[in-house]
Tab-separated table of C-alpha atoms in Angstrom:
chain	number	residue	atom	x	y	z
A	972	UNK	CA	0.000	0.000	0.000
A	973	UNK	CA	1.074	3.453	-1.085
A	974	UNK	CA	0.745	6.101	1.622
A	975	UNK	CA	0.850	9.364	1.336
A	976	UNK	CA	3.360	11.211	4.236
A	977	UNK	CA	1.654	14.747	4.975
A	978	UNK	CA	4.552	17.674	5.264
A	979	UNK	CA	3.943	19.363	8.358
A	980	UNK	CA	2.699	23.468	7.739
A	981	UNK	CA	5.269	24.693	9.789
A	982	UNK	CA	7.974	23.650	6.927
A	983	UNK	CA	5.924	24.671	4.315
A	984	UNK	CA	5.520	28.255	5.540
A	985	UNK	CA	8.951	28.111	6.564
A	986	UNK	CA	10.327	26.402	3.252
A	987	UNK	CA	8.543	29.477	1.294
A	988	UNK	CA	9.517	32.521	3.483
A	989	UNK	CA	13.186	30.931	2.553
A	990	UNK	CA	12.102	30.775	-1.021
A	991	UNK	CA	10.786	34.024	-1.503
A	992	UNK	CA	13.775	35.374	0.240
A	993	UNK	CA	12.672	36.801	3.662
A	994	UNK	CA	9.493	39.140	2.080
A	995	UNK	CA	8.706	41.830	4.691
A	996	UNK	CA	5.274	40.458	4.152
A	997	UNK	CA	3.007	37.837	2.625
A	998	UNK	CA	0.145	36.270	3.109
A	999	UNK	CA	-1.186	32.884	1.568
A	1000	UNK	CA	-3.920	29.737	1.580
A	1001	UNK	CA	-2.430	26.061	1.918
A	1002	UNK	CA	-5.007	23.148	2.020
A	1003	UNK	CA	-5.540	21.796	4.782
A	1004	UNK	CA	-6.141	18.191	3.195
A	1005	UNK	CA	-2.001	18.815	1.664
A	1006	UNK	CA	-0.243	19.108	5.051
A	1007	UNK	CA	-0.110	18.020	8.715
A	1008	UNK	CA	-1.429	21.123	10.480
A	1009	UNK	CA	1.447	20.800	13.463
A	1010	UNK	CA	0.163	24.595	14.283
A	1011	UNK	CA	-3.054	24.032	15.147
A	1012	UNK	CA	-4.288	26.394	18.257
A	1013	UNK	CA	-1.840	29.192	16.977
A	1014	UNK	CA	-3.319	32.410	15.953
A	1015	UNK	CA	-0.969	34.946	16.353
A	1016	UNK	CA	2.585	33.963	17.234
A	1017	UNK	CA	6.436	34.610	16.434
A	1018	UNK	CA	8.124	32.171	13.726
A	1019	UNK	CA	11.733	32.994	13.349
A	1020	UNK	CA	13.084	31.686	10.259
A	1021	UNK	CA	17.058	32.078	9.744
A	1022	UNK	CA	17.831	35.628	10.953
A	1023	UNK	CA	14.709	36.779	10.315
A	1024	UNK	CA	11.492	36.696	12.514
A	1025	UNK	CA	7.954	37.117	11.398
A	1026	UNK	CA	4.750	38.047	13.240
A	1027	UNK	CA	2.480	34.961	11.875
A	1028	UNK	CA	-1.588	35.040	11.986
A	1029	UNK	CA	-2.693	32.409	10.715
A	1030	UNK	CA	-6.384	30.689	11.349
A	1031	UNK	CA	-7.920	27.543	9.759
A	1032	UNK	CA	-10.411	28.522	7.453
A	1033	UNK	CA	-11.792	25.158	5.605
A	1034	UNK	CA	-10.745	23.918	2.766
A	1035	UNK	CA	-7.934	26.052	4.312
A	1036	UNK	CA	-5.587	27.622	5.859
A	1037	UNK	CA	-4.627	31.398	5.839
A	1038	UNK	CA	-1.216	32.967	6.765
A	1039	UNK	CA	-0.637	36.303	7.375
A	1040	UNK	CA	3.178	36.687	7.738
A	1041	UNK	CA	4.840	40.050	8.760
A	1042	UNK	CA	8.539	40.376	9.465
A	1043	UNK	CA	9.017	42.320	12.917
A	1044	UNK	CA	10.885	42.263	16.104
A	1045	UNK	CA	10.058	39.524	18.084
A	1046	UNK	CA	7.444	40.442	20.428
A	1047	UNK	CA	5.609	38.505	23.403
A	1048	UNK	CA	2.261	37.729	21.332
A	1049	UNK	CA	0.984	35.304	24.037
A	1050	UNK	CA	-1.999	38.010	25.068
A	1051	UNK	CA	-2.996	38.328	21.510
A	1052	UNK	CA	-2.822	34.681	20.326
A	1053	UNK	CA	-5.547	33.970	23.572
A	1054	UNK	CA	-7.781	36.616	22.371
A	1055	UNK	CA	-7.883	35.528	18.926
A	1056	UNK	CA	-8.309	31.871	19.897
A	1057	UNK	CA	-11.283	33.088	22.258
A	1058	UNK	CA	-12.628	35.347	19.566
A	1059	UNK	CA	-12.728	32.164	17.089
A	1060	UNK	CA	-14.788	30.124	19.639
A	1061	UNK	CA	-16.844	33.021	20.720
A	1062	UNK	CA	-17.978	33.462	16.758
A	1063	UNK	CA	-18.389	29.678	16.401
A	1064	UNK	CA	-15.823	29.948	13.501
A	1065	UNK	CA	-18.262	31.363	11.253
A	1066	UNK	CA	-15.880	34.254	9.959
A	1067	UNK	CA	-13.188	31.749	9.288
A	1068	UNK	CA	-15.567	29.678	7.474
A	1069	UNK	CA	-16.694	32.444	5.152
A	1070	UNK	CA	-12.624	33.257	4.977
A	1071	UNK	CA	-12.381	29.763	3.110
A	1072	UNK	CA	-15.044	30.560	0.587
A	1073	UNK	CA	-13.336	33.449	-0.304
A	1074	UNK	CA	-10.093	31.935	-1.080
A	1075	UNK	CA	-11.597	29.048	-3.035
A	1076	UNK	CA	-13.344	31.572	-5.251
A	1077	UNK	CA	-10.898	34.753	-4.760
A	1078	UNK	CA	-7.369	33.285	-4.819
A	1079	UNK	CA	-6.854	32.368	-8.309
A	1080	UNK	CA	-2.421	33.051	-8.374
A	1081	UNK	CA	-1.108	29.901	-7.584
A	1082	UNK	CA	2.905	28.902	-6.573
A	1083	UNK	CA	3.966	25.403	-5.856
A	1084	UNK	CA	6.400	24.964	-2.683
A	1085	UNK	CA	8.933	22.176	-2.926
A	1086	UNK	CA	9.510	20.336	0.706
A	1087	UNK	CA	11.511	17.503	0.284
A	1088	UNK	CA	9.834	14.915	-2.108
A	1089	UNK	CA	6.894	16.873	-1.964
A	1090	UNK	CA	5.184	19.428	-3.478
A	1091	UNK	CA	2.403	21.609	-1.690
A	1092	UNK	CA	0.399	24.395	-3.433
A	1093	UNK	CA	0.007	27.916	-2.287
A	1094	UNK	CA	-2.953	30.459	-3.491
A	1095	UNK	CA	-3.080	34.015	-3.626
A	1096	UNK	CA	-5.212	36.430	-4.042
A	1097	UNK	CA	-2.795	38.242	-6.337
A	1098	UNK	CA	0.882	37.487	-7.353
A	1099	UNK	CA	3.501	38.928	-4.701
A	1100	UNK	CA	6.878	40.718	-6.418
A	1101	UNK	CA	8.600	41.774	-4.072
């Protein structure tokens, strides 16, 4: 039997902020079905990648889901990824929801990440050249 190994999304988003250089921003869609979400629970939260650290929000948003990657200082975003968290559950996830709808029918740019024998697909909105 044939089975497929999952890349986690932590070395996808890493493995394209490396790619892309370091952007001072970006933000993209992954399926969720493509990877092994190793970041579930984290909303808002630091993600250092070489010498560079980004400030990360990122929420599931089925089929999806969403990262909003800013590079910044690294700050003590503890406070911020609670409320968020709280703010999903409060909203029964409704907004996140209606977040994946709009990337299956709004992000139509797509790149292809290479993580070691796999390939994972990222969607846009619009193409990033930085």
């Amino acid at each position: 039997m044939n089975r497929v190994v999952k890349v986690p999304s932590s070395l996808v988003l890493t493995t394209y902020l490396r790619h892309r250089k370091h952007p001072a921003w970006t933000a993209f869609y992954l399926k969720q079905s493509a990877v092994k979400n190793d970041q579930f629970g984290l909303s808002h939260f630091n993600w250092q990648v070489d010498d560079a650290n980004y400030h990360v929000l990122r929420t599931g948003c089925y089929p999806f889901i969403k990262y909003h990657c800013t590079k910044a200082p690294y700050a003590d975003l503890r406070m911020d990824n609670t409320f968020y968290g709280v703010l999903k559950l409060m909203n029964l996830g409704i907004p996140t929801f209606l977040y994946g709808i709009a990337g299956l029918v709004m992000a139509r740019h797509k790149e292809r990440v290479v993580v070691g024998e796999s390939v994972v697909e990222l969607r846009f909105w619009y193409v990033e050249d930085w």
